[in-house]
Amino acid sequence: MAEMAVSFAIKQLLPLLTEETKLLKGVHKEFADIKYELESIQTFLEDADRRAAAEGDNTTEGAKMWVKQVREVAFRIEDVIDDYMIHVGQQPCDPGCISPLHKVARFPKTMTPRRQIASEIQDIKSVVCGIKERSERYGFQIQGSSSFRGNQNAKWNDQRMAALYIDEAEVVGFQEPKNRLIDWLVKGRVERTVISVVGMGGQGKTTLAKKVFDSKEVVGHFECRVWITVSQSYNTEVLSRHMLEKLYGQKGEKPPKGITEMDRGALISELRKYLQKKRYVFVFDDVWNTSFWDEIEYVVSDNKNGSKIFITTRNKDVAMYCKKSSFIEVHELQPLTEEQSIDLFNKKAFQFDLEGCCPKELIDIAFEIARKCKGLPLAIVTIGGLLSTKGRNAFEWQRFSENMTVELRNDSHLTRIKKILGLSYDDLPFYLKSCLLYFGMYPEDYEVKSKRVILQWIAEGFVKEESGKTLEEVGERYLTELIRRCLVQVSSVSIDGKTRSCCVHDLIHMMILEKCEDLSFCKHFNDDDHSSLSGTIRRLSIATNSGDFRACIENSHIRSLFLFTDKSNYLEESILKRIFKKQRTLKVLHLEDVGCFVDYKPFRCLIHLKYLSLKNRSGKYLCISNRSRKYTYAFPKWIGILLNLETLDLRAAFGFIIIPKEISKLRQLRHLIGCRMSLFHLKDVIGCMESLQTLSGVKIGKGGIELIKELGKLRRLRKLSLNDVRARHSSALSSSLNEMRHLEKLRIVSSSGYDMVHDVIDMHLVSPPLPMLRNLKLCVKLEKFPEWIPQLKNLVKFDLAYSLLTDDPIKYLENMPNLLSLSIINKAYEGESLHFHDGGCQNLKELYIGDCPNMNSIVIDKGALHSLKKFELFEIPNLKTSGIQHLEKLEVLNVWDVPLAEFNLSEENQSETLRTKEIEITNHPNRRTEFWRR
């Protein structure tokens, strides 16, 4: 992690060294010298970090101190550069308007900070030189020259032994996946197949694989069975020799002579010759890298007789990579249910007394402890085993439950959990370590929107530019990699499978917080955390209503500040003024559920700010600036000073927000997000904000033609949301949309909102229209169904409302190849019947139809809606349906304010597939729920 801090410091130095004329005399050379020394140190840092990870608690104090000193000096460099930019480098917004006399008058005011900065730079240079000299003392080597994973792997393999010898009676929750894996092994295809079990550390992959490997079905099916533990560090030649020795050994035969002298090629030849015409299964346990398959695929030849390769891994990419030259099957392990968790906990905690049953006085406490393990078998087994040695005192168990996080950190019997989870962190590339640690900024169990955390990573500088991709796309790849490595869990997904929100397991969160503290990465402060706020704090997250954090904020050089609080008095004006006065180098500021009034001059000091979010999850609102009239607020003009701002999220703002013209100076702004924003003052200049990718919550209004025309200049827009669109805007809107070839999400709401619709919005788009569009929402009156919509080949989700169409829209939509979700609601259709024809809407997964009072018939032909999983019908009082029994893949049916009798859901009228489903039928307003099952 020190390597990341140094890389960022070097990155900060580069732009200053290209603008020598702006630097104080002599400072340019000092900066250049520091950059040179840092680059020299950087070559040793990865080796130091890798050695610290491998040696763990045995790392020498001197080496730890060296890495800490490197990290701290990198922080000092970042601080001095930011101070330089504030006191010396900051230029007026329009330098051409500043007279030479003003420049001369300004120079003496900056002399004192210039000299202070120069003195600090000299001191830093001296410290850096000393650090470089000490690197030789500790024997650090240039990155890649050696590996220290040997000791780590020895310890890891010792810890894995227990998983291989767990008694069948102690295993819980694995029967179903065990049966599935056995079927894949013995009943699968004749071609060689790679079967993978994927899960986070401690989830039971090895235990499950061993139970499958030793099952009588597998033992009797394969002529050759070999188990190989791979782990993070392995040698292909040694591994091949080990495979050959095990193959001969299980038959009681001696391996070929000279096996110890064979090179890799000879070993591969011997293995292929031995396996010829044999049905075999190899288990490769604990595989970490995709390159493993490249090195092993030619060893395990495909004899077309049902041979299998069985892999356990923490990284789904390892499993998917095998698909390049083999059939694959992938089973992703799920957490144990609460019932399974308490069952496993009781087996371990009360295994040798009380006949394995939990005493009544401990039932609630035991359940709470098991629940806190969040379905992770490693944690349940380890904690249950520890408590089995304790007395059956309810008070002691309750105290353990309340202090479980502390116990996990400090108890020597529980450190195994931390070490096993920590291996996944140690295996991450450096660019992903910071991204994972950033989840430490959020409270435990917090589900964070994926787009938000990616934008915060970008503001922090964690996401690196890649040719042909936006930073947002690169950030999405980073998040996907963390998910596939089983370090981040998906909380919700969009209809096309993209991650909408995510979180980390509580024990991963605990590990992250400990790493964050050790590395001075960030500090999360909440009501339950009584740890010290002293020391270096670069990022601070406050999730408490206590005021104890104030001194910490004022005494630290904080780069990122998150505030999660529902008590507005802790964000009174005086506190915010102190924060902004002391923390002028803030880059990320996230205020959530604060419910207060923000119009403070100190905001203008935050010239380094890249991310500003005023977030609302509790129903409170943030009042911005003075009210110009009822429920209307003018955003302060100081926004034009924040020249580095990339993201501005105003969704917590109360009322109608008037955005000032000064925001057009923010040429780096990529995301402007709100609920009800007026951009009237930007009607002549918003086209200059060419970096914009997101523009949402914009109210157009009566005089919006000029503004809409100007929007056509925003060629990089990915998301656009417009409200209060009128008929007179149709032509200008069509022209502007034709220029937005990268647009992925479009939302247009008519002038009268959701209650009444008067204006007809008639848009004419060129062919092919909006080639990248995936999500379309139209809440507008239409004279006829737009001809350009069926041409949207990449459209995934389409919502239609208040359109008052009289012609059946299904005939225009049923041949769209990628459409997965369709909503026809709120008087979108005024006709009487919808007809889904045979072969139509083949890929549609979700269908919502409602509030169409004239509709009396929905007809579904056999062969239509082949993939439909969710069907929702509401507020259609005279509806009659036909063909619902043909929906073979239907999983969820929600119905209210619709005649239930018309569904005719008797058993004789349903297909065998539909009878196996559980269907929920809800009838509003009584909300009567019936569950119909076979």
PDB file of C-alpha atoms in Angstrom, residues 677-900:
ATOM      1  CA  MET A 677     -32.817  21.418 -11.557  1.00  0.00           C
ATOM      2  CA  SER A 678     -33.230  24.467 -13.760  1.00  0.00           C
ATOM      3  CA  LEU A 679     -30.414  25.073 -16.232  1.00  0.00           C
ATOM      4  CA  PHE A 680     -32.046  28.195 -17.692  1.00  0.00           C
ATOM      5  CA  HIS A 681     -28.963  30.310 -16.949  1.00  0.00           C
ATOM      6  CA  LEU A 682     -26.827  27.829 -18.894  1.00  0.00           C
ATOM      7  CA  LYS A 683     -28.868  27.914 -22.087  1.00  0.00           C
ATOM      8  CA  ASP A 684     -26.019  29.590 -23.985  1.00  0.00           C
ATOM      9  CA  VAL A 685     -23.020  27.927 -22.327  1.00  0.00           C
ATOM     10  CA  ILE A 686     -23.768  24.355 -21.229  1.00  0.00           C
ATOM     11  CA  GLY A 687     -22.472  23.098 -24.573  1.00  0.00           C
ATOM     12  CA  CYS A 688     -18.979  24.064 -23.370  1.00  0.00           C
ATOM     13  CA  MET A 689     -19.156  21.428 -20.629  1.00  0.00           C
ATOM     14  CA  GLU A 690     -18.007  18.750 -23.048  1.00  0.00           C
ATOM     15  CA  SER A 691     -16.887  16.289 -20.349  1.00  0.00           C
ATOM     16  CA  LEU A 692     -20.457  15.706 -19.131  1.00  0.00           C
ATOM     17  CA  GLN A 693     -21.520  12.057 -19.218  1.00  0.00           C
ATOM     18  CA  THR A 694     -24.503  12.241 -16.852  1.00  0.00           C
ATOM     19  CA  LEU A 695     -27.126  14.966 -16.781  1.00  0.00           C
ATOM     20  CA  SER A 696     -30.239  13.994 -14.845  1.00  0.00           C
ATOM     21  CA  GLY A 697     -33.165  15.707 -13.185  1.00  0.00           C
ATOM     22  CA  VAL A 698     -33.258  18.705 -15.544  1.00  0.00           C
ATOM     23  CA  LYS A 699     -36.515  20.686 -15.721  1.00  0.00           C
ATOM     24  CA  ILE A 700     -36.885  22.232 -19.169  1.00  0.00           C
ATOM     25  CA  GLY A 701     -39.978  24.465 -18.837  1.00  0.00           C
ATOM     26  CA  LYS A 702     -41.510  26.984 -21.209  1.00  0.00           C
ATOM     27  CA  GLY A 703     -38.421  28.646 -22.641  1.00  0.00           C
ATOM     28  CA  GLY A 704     -36.271  25.589 -23.084  1.00  0.00           C
ATOM     29  CA  ILE A 705     -35.664  25.443 -26.831  1.00  0.00           C
ATOM     30  CA  GLU A 706     -32.281  27.221 -26.645  1.00  0.00           C
ATOM     31  CA  LEU A 707     -31.193  24.982 -23.771  1.00  0.00           C
ATOM     32  CA  ILE A 708     -32.203  21.801 -25.625  1.00  0.00           C
ATOM     33  CA  LYS A 709     -30.302  22.914 -28.715  1.00  0.00           C
ATOM     34  CA  GLU A 710     -27.222  23.529 -26.567  1.00  0.00           C
ATOM     35  CA  LEU A 711     -27.501  19.995 -25.142  1.00  0.00           C
ATOM     36  CA  GLY A 712     -26.753  18.648 -28.618  1.00  0.00           C
ATOM     37  CA  LYS A 713     -23.128  19.748 -28.134  1.00  0.00           C
ATOM     38  CA  LEU A 714     -22.674  17.287 -25.260  1.00  0.00           C
ATOM     39  CA  ARG A 715     -21.447  14.441 -27.448  1.00  0.00           C
ATOM     40  CA  ARG A 716     -20.135  12.333 -24.513  1.00  0.00           C
ATOM     41  CA  LEU A 717     -23.444  12.054 -22.671  1.00  0.00           C
ATOM     42  CA  ARG A 718     -24.286   8.534 -21.465  1.00  0.00           C
ATOM     43  CA  LYS A 719     -27.329   9.384 -19.367  1.00  0.00           C
ATOM     44  CA  LEU A 720     -29.926  12.142 -19.900  1.00  0.00           C
ATOM     45  CA  SER A 721     -33.077  12.780 -17.866  1.00  0.00           C
ATOM     46  CA  LEU A 722     -35.412  15.659 -18.786  1.00  0.00           C
ATOM     47  CA  ASN A 723     -38.624  16.798 -17.091  1.00  0.00           C
ATOM     48  CA  ASP A 724     -41.301  19.248 -18.149  1.00  0.00           C
ATOM     49  CA  VAL A 725     -40.765  18.648 -21.872  1.00  0.00           C
ATOM     50  CA  ARG A 726     -43.386  20.274 -24.117  1.00  0.00           C
ATOM     51  CA  ALA A 727     -44.654  19.838 -27.656  1.00  0.00           C
ATOM     52  CA  ARG A 728     -42.768  22.898 -28.871  1.00  0.00           C
ATOM     53  CA  HIS A 729     -39.516  21.223 -27.822  1.00  0.00           C
ATOM     54  CA  SER A 730     -39.962  18.165 -30.064  1.00  0.00           C
ATOM     55  CA  SER A 731     -37.948  19.365 -33.059  1.00  0.00           C
ATOM     56  CA  ALA A 732     -35.013  20.716 -31.052  1.00  0.00           C
ATOM     57  CA  LEU A 733     -34.983  17.612 -28.863  1.00  0.00           C
ATOM     58  CA  SER A 734     -34.900  15.336 -31.919  1.00  0.00           C
ATOM     59  CA  SER A 735     -31.962  17.251 -33.380  1.00  0.00           C
ATOM     60  CA  SER A 736     -29.982  17.137 -30.147  1.00  0.00           C
ATOM     61  CA  LEU A 737     -30.627  13.449 -29.527  1.00  0.00           C
ATOM     62  CA  ASN A 738     -29.398  12.665 -33.033  1.00  0.00           C
ATOM     63  CA  GLU A 739     -25.991  14.038 -31.965  1.00  0.00           C
ATOM     64  CA  MET A 740     -25.730  11.872 -28.834  1.00  0.00           C
ATOM     65  CA  ARG A 741     -24.303   8.688 -30.303  1.00  0.00           C
ATOM     66  CA  HIS A 742     -23.020   7.410 -26.929  1.00  0.00           C
ATOM     67  CA  LEU A 743     -26.295   7.810 -25.017  1.00  0.00           C
ATOM     68  CA  GLU A 744     -27.151   4.681 -22.989  1.00  0.00           C
ATOM     69  CA  LYS A 745     -30.024   5.855 -20.796  1.00  0.00           C
ATOM     70  CA  LEU A 746     -32.774   8.345 -21.742  1.00  0.00           C
ATOM     71  CA  ARG A 747     -35.717   9.537 -19.653  1.00  0.00           C
ATOM     72  CA  ILE A 748     -38.234  12.092 -20.965  1.00  0.00           C
ATOM     73  CA  VAL A 749     -41.191  13.258 -18.881  1.00  0.00           C
ATOM     74  CA  SER A 750     -43.895  15.529 -20.264  1.00  0.00           C
ATOM     75  CA  SER A 751     -44.882  18.989 -19.099  1.00  0.00           C
ATOM     76  CA  SER A 752     -47.728  17.885 -16.863  1.00  0.00           C
ATOM     77  CA  GLY A 753     -45.860  15.234 -14.892  1.00  0.00           C
ATOM     78  CA  TYR A 754     -47.644  12.034 -14.020  1.00  0.00           C
ATOM     79  CA  ASP A 755     -51.153  13.350 -13.403  1.00  0.00           C
ATOM     80  CA  MET A 756     -52.278  14.760 -16.737  1.00  0.00           C
ATOM     81  CA  VAL A 757     -50.818  14.927 -20.222  1.00  0.00           C
ATOM     82  CA  HIS A 758     -51.713  17.568 -22.775  1.00  0.00           C
ATOM     83  CA  ASP A 759     -48.831  18.113 -25.219  1.00  0.00           C
ATOM     84  CA  VAL A 760     -48.024  15.527 -27.892  1.00  0.00           C
ATOM     85  CA  ILE A 761     -44.270  14.878 -28.035  1.00  0.00           C
ATOM     86  CA  ASP A 762     -43.375  13.898 -31.578  1.00  0.00           C
ATOM     87  CA  MET A 763     -39.681  13.007 -31.965  1.00  0.00           C
ATOM     88  CA  HIS A 764     -38.086  12.010 -35.269  1.00  0.00           C
ATOM     89  CA  LEU A 765     -34.676  10.379 -34.950  1.00  0.00           C
ATOM     90  CA  VAL A 766     -32.321   9.474 -37.770  1.00  0.00           C
ATOM     91  CA  SER A 767     -31.770   5.838 -38.671  1.00  0.00           C
ATOM     92  CA  PRO A 768     -30.166   4.038 -36.959  1.00  0.00           C
ATOM     93  CA  PRO A 769     -31.171   5.997 -33.848  1.00  0.00           C
ATOM     94  CA  LEU A 770     -29.158   6.147 -30.622  1.00  0.00           C
ATOM     95  CA  PRO A 771     -27.038   3.048 -31.335  1.00  0.00           C
ATOM     96  CA  MET A 772     -25.891   2.588 -27.702  1.00  0.00           C
ATOM     97  CA  LEU A 773     -29.251   3.167 -25.969  1.00  0.00           C
ATOM     98  CA  ARG A 774     -30.105   0.434 -23.431  1.00  0.00           C
ATOM     99  CA  ASN A 775     -32.673   2.062 -21.174  1.00  0.00           C
ATOM    100  CA  LEU A 776     -35.605   4.227 -22.367  1.00  0.00           C
ATOM    101  CA  LYS A 777     -38.375   5.788 -20.304  1.00  0.00           C
ATOM    102  CA  LEU A 778     -41.079   7.877 -22.005  1.00  0.00           C
ATOM    103  CA  CYS A 779     -43.755   9.531 -19.855  1.00  0.00           C
ATOM    104  CA  VAL A 780     -45.249  11.586 -22.655  1.00  0.00           C
ATOM    105  CA  LYS A 781     -48.345  11.714 -24.826  1.00  0.00           C
ATOM    106  CA  LEU A 782     -47.761  10.159 -28.256  1.00  0.00           C
ATOM    107  CA  GLU A 783     -49.908  10.511 -31.351  1.00  0.00           C
ATOM    108  CA  LYS A 784     -48.654   7.143 -32.606  1.00  0.00           C
ATOM    109  CA  PHE A 785     -46.011   4.635 -31.624  1.00  0.00           C
ATOM    110  CA  PRO A 786     -42.573   6.054 -32.632  1.00  0.00           C
ATOM    111  CA  GLU A 787     -41.092   4.261 -35.627  1.00  0.00           C
ATOM    112  CA  TRP A 788     -37.533   4.646 -34.321  1.00  0.00           C
ATOM    113  CA  ILE A 789     -38.060   2.621 -31.118  1.00  0.00           C
ATOM    114  CA  PRO A 790     -38.139  -0.835 -32.813  1.00  0.00           C
ATOM    115  CA  GLN A 791     -34.797   0.098 -34.425  1.00  0.00           C
ATOM    116  CA  LEU A 792     -33.065   0.338 -31.023  1.00  0.00           C
ATOM    117  CA  LYS A 793     -31.191  -2.945 -31.339  1.00  0.00           C
ATOM    118  CA  ASN A 794     -29.460  -2.658 -27.943  1.00  0.00           C
ATOM    119  CA  LEU A 795     -32.537  -1.626 -25.951  1.00  0.00           C
ATOM    120  CA  VAL A 796     -32.828  -3.714 -22.786  1.00  0.00           C
ATOM    121  CA  LYS A 797     -35.443  -1.864 -20.735  1.00  0.00           C
ATOM    122  CA  PHE A 798     -38.424   0.166 -21.981  1.00  0.00           C
ATOM    123  CA  ASP A 799     -40.937   1.997 -19.778  1.00  0.00           C
ATOM    124  CA  LEU A 800     -43.982   3.677 -21.346  1.00  0.00           C
ATOM    125  CA  ALA A 801     -46.468   5.836 -19.421  1.00  0.00           C
ATOM    126  CA  TYR A 802     -49.146   8.468 -20.083  1.00  0.00           C
ATOM    127  CA  SER A 803     -48.849   7.983 -23.833  1.00  0.00           C
ATOM    128  CA  LEU A 804     -52.603   7.441 -24.475  1.00  0.00           C
ATOM    129  CA  LEU A 805     -51.870   5.130 -27.418  1.00  0.00           C
ATOM    130  CA  THR A 806     -54.820   3.443 -29.093  1.00  0.00           C
ATOM    131  CA  ASP A 807     -52.883   1.058 -31.338  1.00  0.00           C
ATOM    132  CA  ASP A 808     -51.534  -2.162 -29.741  1.00  0.00           C
ATOM    133  CA  PRO A 809     -47.819  -1.403 -29.052  1.00  0.00           C
ATOM    134  CA  ILE A 810     -46.831  -5.074 -28.725  1.00  0.00           C
ATOM    135  CA  LYS A 811     -46.697  -5.589 -32.490  1.00  0.00           C
ATOM    136  CA  TYR A 812     -43.935  -2.954 -32.675  1.00  0.00           C
ATOM    137  CA  LEU A 813     -41.933  -4.402 -29.778  1.00  0.00           C
ATOM    138  CA  GLU A 814     -42.196  -8.184 -30.077  1.00  0.00           C
ATOM    139  CA  ASN A 815     -39.256  -8.576 -32.476  1.00  0.00           C
ATOM    140  CA  MET A 816     -36.725  -6.523 -30.488  1.00  0.00           C
ATOM    141  CA  PRO A 817     -33.912  -9.034 -29.816  1.00  0.00           C
ATOM    142  CA  ASN A 818     -32.441  -7.661 -26.583  1.00  0.00           C
ATOM    143  CA  LEU A 819     -35.545  -6.322 -24.823  1.00  0.00           C
ATOM    144  CA  LEU A 820     -35.619  -7.845 -21.315  1.00  0.00           C
ATOM    145  CA  SER A 821     -38.026  -5.595 -19.402  1.00  0.00           C
ATOM    146  CA  LEU A 822     -41.222  -3.869 -20.589  1.00  0.00           C
ATOM    147  CA  SER A 823     -43.606  -1.594 -18.690  1.00  0.00           C
ATOM    148  CA  ILE A 824     -46.915  -0.358 -20.138  1.00  0.00           C
ATOM    149  CA  ILE A 825     -48.480   1.517 -17.243  1.00  0.00           C
ATOM    150  CA  ASN A 826     -50.335   4.662 -16.145  1.00  0.00           C
ATOM    151  CA  LYS A 827     -52.580   5.126 -19.164  1.00  0.00           C
ATOM    152  CA  ALA A 828     -49.821   4.382 -21.627  1.00  0.00           C
ATOM    153  CA  TYR A 829     -52.410   2.416 -23.653  1.00  0.00           C
ATOM    154  CA  GLU A 830     -56.080   3.297 -24.100  1.00  0.00           C
ATOM    155  CA  GLY A 831     -56.991   0.401 -26.374  1.00  0.00           C
ATOM    156  CA  GLU A 832     -58.965  -2.645 -25.328  1.00  0.00           C
ATOM    157  CA  SER A 833     -56.632  -5.548 -26.074  1.00  0.00           C
ATOM    158  CA  LEU A 834     -52.955  -6.548 -26.049  1.00  0.00           C
ATOM    159  CA  HIS A 835     -51.905  -9.569 -28.106  1.00  0.00           C
ATOM    160  CA  PHE A 836     -48.594 -11.411 -27.661  1.00  0.00           C
ATOM    161  CA  HIS A 837     -48.096 -13.493 -30.810  1.00  0.00           C
ATOM    162  CA  ASP A 838     -46.359 -16.849 -31.175  1.00  0.00           C
ATOM    163  CA  GLY A 839     -42.595 -16.281 -31.317  1.00  0.00           C
ATOM    164  CA  GLY A 840     -42.854 -12.710 -30.014  1.00  0.00           C
ATOM    165  CA  CYS A 841     -40.914 -11.154 -27.116  1.00  0.00           C
ATOM    166  CA  GLN A 842     -38.721 -14.246 -26.905  1.00  0.00           C
ATOM    167  CA  ASN A 843     -36.131 -12.777 -24.511  1.00  0.00           C
ATOM    168  CA  LEU A 844     -38.429 -10.672 -22.318  1.00  0.00           C
ATOM    169  CA  LYS A 845     -37.929 -11.530 -18.622  1.00  0.00           C
ATOM    170  CA  GLU A 846     -40.111  -8.961 -16.871  1.00  0.00           C
ATOM    171  CA  LEU A 847     -43.489  -7.545 -17.939  1.00  0.00           C
ATOM    172  CA  TYR A 848     -45.516  -4.859 -16.142  1.00  0.00           C
ATOM    173  CA  ILE A 849     -48.998  -3.843 -17.325  1.00  0.00           C
ATOM    174  CA  GLY A 850     -51.252  -1.634 -15.245  1.00  0.00           C
ATOM    175  CA  ASP A 851     -53.579   1.343 -14.880  1.00  0.00           C
ATOM    176  CA  CYS A 852     -55.043   0.841 -18.341  1.00  0.00           C
ATOM    177  CA  PRO A 853     -58.792   1.280 -17.547  1.00  0.00           C
ATOM    178  CA  ASN A 854     -60.071   0.578 -21.076  1.00  0.00           C
ATOM    179  CA  MET A 855     -58.249  -2.710 -21.429  1.00  0.00           C
ATOM    180  CA  ASN A 856     -60.396  -5.832 -21.224  1.00  0.00           C
ATOM    181  CA  SER A 857     -58.257  -8.505 -22.862  1.00  0.00           C
ATOM    182  CA  ILE A 858     -54.694  -9.855 -22.856  1.00  0.00           C
ATOM    183  CA  VAL A 859     -54.041 -12.751 -25.218  1.00  0.00           C
ATOM    184  CA  ILE A 860     -50.844 -14.811 -24.967  1.00  0.00           C
ATOM    185  CA  ASP A 861     -50.293 -17.270 -27.803  1.00  0.00           C
ATOM    186  CA  LYS A 862     -48.386 -20.471 -27.151  1.00  0.00           C
ATOM    187  CA  GLY A 863     -44.736 -19.763 -27.984  1.00  0.00           C
ATOM    188  CA  ALA A 864     -44.909 -16.102 -26.927  1.00  0.00           C
ATOM    189  CA  LEU A 865     -42.996 -14.689 -23.959  1.00  0.00           C
ATOM    190  CA  HIS A 866     -40.812 -17.771 -23.905  1.00  0.00           C
ATOM    191  CA  SER A 867     -38.382 -16.401 -21.269  1.00  0.00           C
ATOM    192  CA  LEU A 868     -40.794 -14.481 -19.026  1.00  0.00           C
ATOM    193  CA  LYS A 869     -40.016 -14.890 -15.317  1.00  0.00           C
ATOM    194  CA  LYS A 870     -41.942 -12.028 -13.700  1.00  0.00           C
ATOM    195  CA  PHE A 871     -45.417 -10.797 -14.687  1.00  0.00           C
ATOM    196  CA  GLU A 872     -47.203  -7.966 -12.882  1.00  0.00           C
ATOM    197  CA  LEU A 873     -50.772  -6.829 -13.559  1.00  0.00           C
ATOM    198  CA  PHE A 874     -52.604  -4.106 -11.655  1.00  0.00           C
ATOM    199  CA  GLU A 875     -55.561  -1.730 -11.786  1.00  0.00           C
ATOM    200  CA  ILE A 876     -57.289  -3.271 -14.819  1.00  0.00           C
ATOM    201  CA  PRO A 877     -60.801  -3.889 -13.399  1.00  0.00           C
ATOM    202  CA  ASN A 878     -62.378  -5.530 -16.468  1.00  0.00           C
ATOM    203  CA  LEU A 879     -59.483  -7.674 -17.597  1.00  0.00           C
ATOM    204  CA  LYS A 880     -59.872 -11.121 -19.131  1.00  0.00           C
ATOM    205  CA  THR A 881     -56.733 -13.117 -19.884  1.00  0.00           C
ATOM    206  CA  SER A 882     -55.974 -15.997 -22.185  1.00  0.00           C
ATOM    207  CA  GLY A 883     -52.835 -18.118 -22.449  1.00  0.00           C
ATOM    208  CA  ILE A 884     -51.120 -17.514 -19.127  1.00  0.00           C
ATOM    209  CA  GLN A 885     -50.708 -21.283 -18.805  1.00  0.00           C
ATOM    210  CA  HIS A 886     -48.201 -21.133 -21.670  1.00  0.00           C
ATOM    211  CA  LEU A 887     -45.647 -19.192 -19.576  1.00  0.00           C
ATOM    212  CA  GLU A 888     -43.440 -22.171 -18.826  1.00  0.00           C
ATOM    213  CA  LYS A 889     -40.657 -20.168 -17.112  1.00  0.00           C
ATOM    214  CA  LEU A 890     -42.848 -17.909 -14.993  1.00  0.00           C
ATOM    215  CA  GLU A 891     -41.595 -17.571 -11.419  1.00  0.00           C
ATOM    216  CA  VAL A 892     -43.453 -14.548 -10.018  1.00  0.00           C
ATOM    217  CA  LEU A 893     -47.003 -13.377 -10.752  1.00  0.00           C
ATOM    218  CA  ASN A 894     -48.144 -10.240  -8.903  1.00  0.00           C
ATOM    219  CA  VAL A 895     -51.747  -9.188  -9.393  1.00  0.00           C
ATOM    220  CA  TRP A 896     -53.947  -6.562  -7.731  1.00  0.00           C
ATOM    221  CA  ASP A 897     -57.142  -4.771  -8.649  1.00  0.00           C
ATOM    222  CA  VAL A 898     -57.672  -7.377 -11.358  1.00  0.00           C
ATOM    223  CA  PRO A 899     -60.460  -9.997 -11.364  1.00  0.00           C
ATOM    224  CA  LEU A 900     -58.774 -13.081  -9.900  1.00  0.00           C
TER     225      LEU A 900
END
